[in-house]
C-alpha cells in the first residue's frame, strides 16, 4: 500500500480546482478522489509497482471524455485511460499522477449487424458480455483473452489482446474494423469504420496496441465471426514437457492449424485440479489442451490425426471432451488457471515472452533452470501453438528480497526469449513493466520513428506518459519509473 | 549510385539507405518506389527517381517449422510462392501477374483478391517489417514471431501506404499451410436481386466459404467468356480444405441456393478450378480502360453492382467484404458515371482521419520526397 505523498498548499489548491472542474463534467458520482477510494486504482494486474492517481473519473459519454481531456490540457495534468485494470504490465499505472479516466460506465452495445458481420460497442463493454449478447445469433467476437470475464473491449484494443483461440482466428487487431477516439488534444477522430479497406493509412491498425498513448478509445467497430459448426477438444497427457513440445511441432508441421493449442505443466495442473476437480492426471509432466473446430465433415479427421501425432510423440493418453459441458469445463479450467494460483502463493507475476514455436523446449528448460537458480517456484500455462509462454512466478509481495528475485528471473527469461529470436510480449503489452526491454528489442532508429508517431498524436505526452517508449536519456526525468514508483524503488 | 539518371536499382538495403540519405542531403529529388511496376504509375513527380527493388530479393530466413519467412521486399510473388510450396506452405493472398509483382509492391498497395473473405488481407500476415525513410534512416518494427505486441505496429501503417511513408526493404510473414484442394461453384441467376437473396442465405448457411464473388453480365463475359449463360449475373463461391470437406460444401451450397432458382450450376474442383481462380484474381487488371475500386458494407454490394450494370459498367464484387471492382467502358467520356467511385485527391476528402494521416506523412517525410503529391490510395 502506498499513500500519496503529502501535498503542498499550492498542490492542494490545484488539486481542488481540478476536482471541482471535473465535478462539473461528470458530477459527484462520476468522481473518486479520497485517498482510501483511490487505493483500488494504485495498480492493475501487475502489482509490483504502485501509484495512485490524483483523481479517477467515470465518464458516461464521448462528450464527457472530450471535456475531461480538454480540461487536463488546460490545467496541464497528465491523464490515463483505464478499462477493467486487468493489465499484467502496469499499463494503467498513472505515472506523474493526474486524472485516470475509467471507461467502465461506457459499456453499451450500440449496434449489432449480422448481415455485415460487425458490432459497434463502447470501450467499457466487458469482452465476454459481447459474446454473451450474441449467444443465439450464431456469431461471436473471436478474441478471447483468459480474462474475458472482466477485461474491456477498450483495454483489448489498447493492448491488442490475444487469447487461446487467436492461434487460428488472430488477435484483436485482426478483428477491429474501426475505432473512435478522443485524441490527446481533445478532438474526436474516427479511424476506419464498418466498411473494409477505408482509404488512406491504416490508422486503426496503428491505434490498436498503442497502449493508451495515442488517445482514448470511445467506440469500437468489431468484426463478428461465425460460430464453428463443430468442435473436438482433446487433452493430451505427457510424461514430460519436452515430449509435449515435440507433439506441438509435429501437429503444426503436419499442416494442421488447431483453433487452440494450450499447454499446462505439472505445477499448474495440481492447482487446477484442487480448484476444479476435473480429473487431471496429477502425475503428468504436462498436458496439451487442443481444440479443432470447423465443419463436422472435417473436424473428426483432424482430431484423429492429432491423436495419432500425440501418441507418436509420447503421449500417455489422449482424452476427449465427451460433451459440450465437459468442453466448457475444460476451457473454464484453462481460463481460470491464473485464479487457481491463489492456492499456490499469495502473489504471482506472469511473463508474456514469445519464442519461435520450435524453440519452446529450449525456453521451457531455461525457465526451469532459472527458477532453480533463483529459488523461485515457476509454473506454466500458455498459448503453446503461438510460442507465447506465460511462466508464472510465485512469490510473496511482502518479502522485498523475493520480489527482487522475481524481477531478476523475469528479466533473464525475457532476455532469453530475445536471444531465441522472440519478443518480450505476445499480448500483455509493454506497459511500464517491460519498458527497459524496448532498447534491447529495437534500435535507436526504430524507437525514434515510434516516438515521431507518438509526437503526431500525443505531442505533449500528457496522455499515458511513461508508457511503451523508454524516455530518452534514461534518468533525470520525472517519469522515470525508478524515481516515481515507490513500489519498484522498494523492490530494488 | 544510380545506373541511370531516373532509375536506381540497389543491390543491398544498405546501398539503398545510403543513396536515399545522399539524396535527402543534396538534390532532394522525389523518390518513387517500384517493385514489379505492374500498377500504372498514378502520379509522376517531376525530376523523380524510380527506386527499383527488383534486386533486393533474397530470402533472409525461412524457418519452415515455425511457419514464418523473412525475405527482402523485391522478391517476386511467383518465386515466393514456389519457395513456400516446397514446404507445403503459402501466403493466401490472390495476386495478379505474380511473375512480375513483388511482395513489397503488394504490401504497399494492400492488394487482395477473392480469398480475402476467408483468409484476410496483407495486414493479417505481415508480422515484421524493415524500411527506409526519406532521409535514408533504416528502421524496423514487429519481429519474427507470430504473436508480438512490443512497440507501435508500424507493419499496419506501412501496409497500404503506397510508398508515401517509407521504402519497404524487408518483411517477415506469417504463413498458412497449403490445403488439400479447392473448389468453385459457379451459378448463373436471372437477376442480381436473386443473387442478393442467395447470398443472405449462404452467409447463414451450413458452409464456410472462403470467397463470395458476384459478377455482373459484362464482367462475366470478361472472366469466363466461354461459360454457358455468359449473359447472366453470376454468384461464384469458393471453398478450400480436405477433398471430402470441399465436396460436401459445394453440394450443400447448391442445395441451399436451389430456392433462388439458379439458371445453371457448375462446380469446378482441384486443378479444374485453378484457371477460374486466376481469372477472378486478374479481373481488376483485365482492362486497359479506367478501373475503379469502391468499398461499401457487404450488404450494399449488389445495389452498387446493379447501378453499374444499368450504366453498362463491368463490375465484380467481393460480396462478403463489400469491395467492388469495375471498369468504365473504353472511350467513355464522362468523368465518373457511377456516383461514389471517384478517388479522393485531397487529405480533406479522407474524412475525420484525413488530417491525422496528413500529419503522419508530414512527420515521417517532412521534405515530402516520397511520392510527393500522391495520397496513399490505389
Ligand atoms: C487472469 C488474467 C488473464 C489474462 N489473460 C490474458 C490473455 O489471455 N490474453 C491477453 O491478451 N491478455 C490477458 N490478460 C491481460 C489483460 O486482461 C489484457 O491486457 C486486457 O486487454 C486488459 O483489458 P482491461 O480492460 O483490463 O484494460 P486495463 O488493464 O484497464 O488497461 C490496459 C491498457 O489499456 C489502456 N486502455 C484501457 N482502456 C482504454 C481505452 N478505452 N482507450 C485507450 N486505452 C485504454 C490502459 O491505459 C492500459 O495501458 C490477462 C489478465 C489477467 C489478470
Ligand atoms: C494493369 C494494372 C493496374 C493496376 N493498378 C493498380 C492501382 O491502380 N492501384 C493499386 O494499388 N494496384 C494496382 N495494381 C495492382 C498492383 O500491381 C499489385 O498490387 C501488385 O501486386 C503490386 O506489385 P508490384 O511489385 O508490381 O508493385 P508496383 O506496381 O511496382 O508498385 C505498387 C505500389 O507500391 C509502391 N511500392 C512498390 N514497392 C514498394 C516498396 N518496396 N516500398 C514501398 N512502396 C512500394 C509503389 O510506389 C506503388 O504505389 C495494378 C496491377 C496491374 C497489372
Tab-separated table of C-alpha atoms in Angstrom, chain A residues 206-380:
chain	number	residue	atom	x	y	z
A	206	UNK	CA	-1.732	1.633	-35.700
A	207	UNK	CA	-4.047	2.665	-32.870
A	208	UNK	CA	-4.672	-0.918	-31.809
A	209	UNK	CA	-1.887	-1.907	-29.430
A	210	UNK	CA	-0.807	1.666	-28.750
A	211	UNK	CA	-1.478	1.089	-25.033
A	212	UNK	CA	-3.427	4.256	-24.436
A	213	UNK	CA	-0.667	6.543	-25.695
A	214	UNK	CA	-2.473	7.696	-28.859
A	215	UNK	CA	-5.727	8.694	-27.239
A	216	UNK	CA	-8.787	7.362	-25.524
A	217	UNK	CA	-10.832	4.889	-27.425
A	218	UNK	CA	-14.522	5.698	-27.081
A	219	UNK	CA	-16.118	3.421	-29.667
A	220	UNK	CA	-15.061	0.276	-31.496
A	221	UNK	CA	-16.280	-1.420	-34.665
A	222	UNK	CA	-15.508	-5.106	-34.277
A	223	UNK	CA	-15.729	-7.918	-36.771
A	224	UNK	CA	-18.044	-10.759	-35.801
A	225	UNK	CA	-17.136	-14.353	-36.567
A	226	UNK	CA	-19.450	-17.259	-37.306
A	227	UNK	CA	-19.516	-19.945	-34.695
A	228	UNK	CA	-17.951	-23.160	-35.873
A	229	UNK	CA	-20.352	-25.989	-36.555
A	230	UNK	CA	-18.386	-28.487	-34.505
A	231	UNK	CA	-15.548	-28.829	-32.062
A	232	UNK	CA	-13.253	-31.570	-30.935
A	233	UNK	CA	-11.494	-30.799	-27.713
A	234	UNK	CA	-8.636	-33.064	-26.731
A	235	UNK	CA	-6.435	-33.401	-23.717
A	236	UNK	CA	-3.054	-34.941	-24.477
A	237	UNK	CA	-1.308	-36.253	-21.393
A	238	UNK	CA	2.505	-36.329	-21.497
A	239	UNK	CA	5.194	-37.566	-19.141
A	240	UNK	CA	7.410	-34.581	-19.815
A	241	UNK	CA	7.170	-31.008	-21.034
A	242	UNK	CA	9.733	-31.885	-23.707
A	243	UNK	CA	7.530	-34.613	-25.168
A	244	UNK	CA	4.555	-32.261	-25.231
A	245	UNK	CA	6.506	-29.616	-27.146
A	246	UNK	CA	7.593	-32.242	-29.671
A	247	UNK	CA	3.952	-33.057	-30.256
A	248	UNK	CA	3.162	-29.388	-30.812
A	249	UNK	CA	5.796	-29.120	-33.510
A	250	UNK	CA	4.517	-32.289	-35.117
A	251	UNK	CA	0.913	-31.055	-35.221
A	252	UNK	CA	1.767	-27.696	-36.732
A	253	UNK	CA	4.333	-29.316	-39.025
A	254	UNK	CA	1.608	-31.584	-40.371
A	255	UNK	CA	-0.233	-28.535	-41.663
A	256	UNK	CA	-2.953	-28.574	-39.038
A	257	UNK	CA	-3.885	-25.232	-37.521
A	258	UNK	CA	-5.896	-26.083	-34.433
A	259	UNK	CA	-8.274	-23.455	-33.098
A	260	UNK	CA	-6.298	-23.571	-29.853
A	261	UNK	CA	-3.250	-25.356	-28.548
A	262	UNK	CA	-2.501	-24.691	-24.895
A	263	UNK	CA	-0.002	-26.236	-22.544
A	264	UNK	CA	-0.217	-26.668	-18.795
A	265	UNK	CA	2.617	-28.066	-16.752
A	266	UNK	CA	2.537	-30.173	-13.627
A	267	UNK	CA	2.612	-27.203	-11.282
A	268	UNK	CA	-0.484	-25.634	-12.710
A	269	UNK	CA	-2.304	-28.928	-13.180
A	270	UNK	CA	-2.107	-29.501	-9.456
A	271	UNK	CA	-3.607	-26.116	-8.682
A	272	UNK	CA	-6.354	-26.571	-11.265
A	273	UNK	CA	-7.280	-29.983	-10.005
A	274	UNK	CA	-7.556	-28.698	-6.460
A	275	UNK	CA	-9.794	-25.884	-7.689
A	276	UNK	CA	-11.998	-27.626	-10.246
A	277	UNK	CA	-11.771	-31.411	-9.669
A	278	UNK	CA	-11.760	-32.090	-13.365
A	279	UNK	CA	-9.776	-35.284	-13.056
A	280	UNK	CA	-6.491	-34.002	-14.447
A	281	UNK	CA	-3.665	-36.530	-14.089
A	282	UNK	CA	-1.586	-35.166	-11.235
A	283	UNK	CA	1.482	-37.183	-12.135
A	284	UNK	CA	1.681	-35.989	-15.753
A	285	UNK	CA	4.607	-33.745	-16.695
A	286	UNK	CA	2.398	-31.661	-18.976
A	287	UNK	CA	-0.962	-31.697	-20.694
A	288	UNK	CA	-1.902	-30.167	-24.003
A	289	UNK	CA	-5.370	-28.750	-24.416
A	290	UNK	CA	-6.031	-28.948	-28.133
A	291	UNK	CA	-9.146	-27.845	-29.915
A	292	UNK	CA	-10.010	-28.165	-33.565
A	293	UNK	CA	-13.141	-26.572	-34.908
A	294	UNK	CA	-14.903	-26.280	-38.213
A	295	UNK	CA	-17.314	-28.371	-40.186
A	296	UNK	CA	-18.415	-31.697	-38.821
A	297	UNK	CA	-17.219	-33.390	-42.036
A	298	UNK	CA	-13.677	-32.196	-41.356
A	299	UNK	CA	-13.035	-31.965	-37.630
A	300	UNK	CA	-13.193	-35.658	-36.845
A	301	UNK	CA	-10.403	-36.473	-39.287
A	302	UNK	CA	-8.284	-33.680	-37.888
A	303	UNK	CA	-8.888	-34.833	-34.342
A	304	UNK	CA	-7.835	-38.362	-35.228
A	305	UNK	CA	-4.659	-37.086	-36.877
A	306	UNK	CA	-3.850	-35.042	-33.796
A	307	UNK	CA	-4.455	-38.013	-31.538
A	308	UNK	CA	-2.087	-40.100	-33.637
A	309	UNK	CA	0.582	-37.416	-33.629
A	310	UNK	CA	0.350	-37.015	-29.867
A	311	UNK	CA	0.633	-40.753	-29.309
A	312	UNK	CA	3.576	-40.962	-31.726
A	313	UNK	CA	5.318	-38.288	-29.694
A	314	UNK	CA	4.997	-39.978	-26.378
A	315	UNK	CA	1.553	-39.052	-25.106
A	316	UNK	CA	0.496	-41.423	-22.376
A	317	UNK	CA	-3.110	-40.986	-23.382
A	318	UNK	CA	-5.300	-38.573	-25.310
A	319	UNK	CA	-8.679	-37.853	-23.815
A	320	UNK	CA	-11.602	-36.168	-25.494
A	321	UNK	CA	-14.245	-33.887	-24.110
A	322	UNK	CA	-17.305	-36.110	-24.448
A	323	UNK	CA	-19.924	-33.411	-24.199
A	324	UNK	CA	-20.359	-29.702	-24.653
A	325	UNK	CA	-20.453	-29.438	-20.893
A	326	UNK	CA	-17.145	-31.196	-20.490
A	327	UNK	CA	-15.625	-28.968	-23.170
A	328	UNK	CA	-16.771	-25.866	-21.341
A	329	UNK	CA	-15.376	-27.174	-18.085
A	330	UNK	CA	-12.002	-27.769	-19.707
A	331	UNK	CA	-11.967	-24.223	-21.007
A	332	UNK	CA	-13.107	-22.870	-17.684
A	333	UNK	CA	-10.139	-24.603	-16.062
A	334	UNK	CA	-7.793	-23.139	-18.621
A	335	UNK	CA	-9.170	-19.632	-18.459
A	336	UNK	CA	-9.299	-19.531	-14.700
A	337	UNK	CA	-5.860	-21.021	-14.300
A	338	UNK	CA	-4.467	-17.752	-13.002
A	339	UNK	CA	-7.261	-17.596	-10.469
A	340	UNK	CA	-6.307	-21.033	-9.178
A	341	UNK	CA	-2.837	-19.768	-8.456
A	342	UNK	CA	-4.085	-18.126	-5.323
A	343	UNK	CA	-3.891	-21.642	-3.870
A	344	UNK	CA	-0.193	-21.806	-4.560
A	345	UNK	CA	1.046	-18.425	-3.462
A	346	UNK	CA	-0.052	-15.016	-2.169
A	347	UNK	CA	1.300	-13.146	-5.206
A	348	UNK	CA	2.386	-14.012	-8.695
A	349	UNK	CA	3.904	-12.324	-11.690
A	350	UNK	CA	3.096	-13.584	-15.165
A	351	UNK	CA	5.511	-13.106	-18.003
A	352	UNK	CA	4.472	-12.981	-21.628
A	353	UNK	CA	7.507	-13.836	-23.753
A	354	UNK	CA	7.302	-15.282	-27.229
A	355	UNK	CA	9.689	-17.628	-28.995
A	356	UNK	CA	9.531	-19.267	-32.380
A	357	UNK	CA	7.408	-22.360	-31.780
A	358	UNK	CA	10.335	-24.709	-32.385
A	359	UNK	CA	12.274	-23.060	-29.572
A	360	UNK	CA	9.714	-23.979	-26.921
A	361	UNK	CA	11.723	-26.908	-25.495
A	362	UNK	CA	14.724	-24.649	-25.036
A	363	UNK	CA	12.892	-21.811	-23.337
A	364	UNK	CA	10.948	-24.127	-21.041
A	365	UNK	CA	14.132	-25.819	-19.939
A	366	UNK	CA	15.653	-22.420	-19.320
A	367	UNK	CA	12.682	-21.397	-17.187
A	368	UNK	CA	13.037	-24.493	-15.042
A	369	UNK	CA	16.733	-23.790	-14.504
A	370	UNK	CA	16.067	-20.150	-13.870
A	371	UNK	CA	13.546	-20.978	-11.174
A	372	UNK	CA	16.043	-23.282	-9.509
A	373	UNK	CA	18.805	-20.722	-9.656
A	374	UNK	CA	16.700	-18.049	-8.003
A	375	UNK	CA	14.951	-20.362	-5.607
A	376	UNK	CA	11.566	-19.494	-7.102
A	377	UNK	CA	8.633	-21.664	-7.950
A	378	UNK	CA	7.536	-21.132	-11.539
A	379	UNK	CA	4.525	-22.795	-13.128
A	380	UNK	CA	3.497	-22.647	-16.790
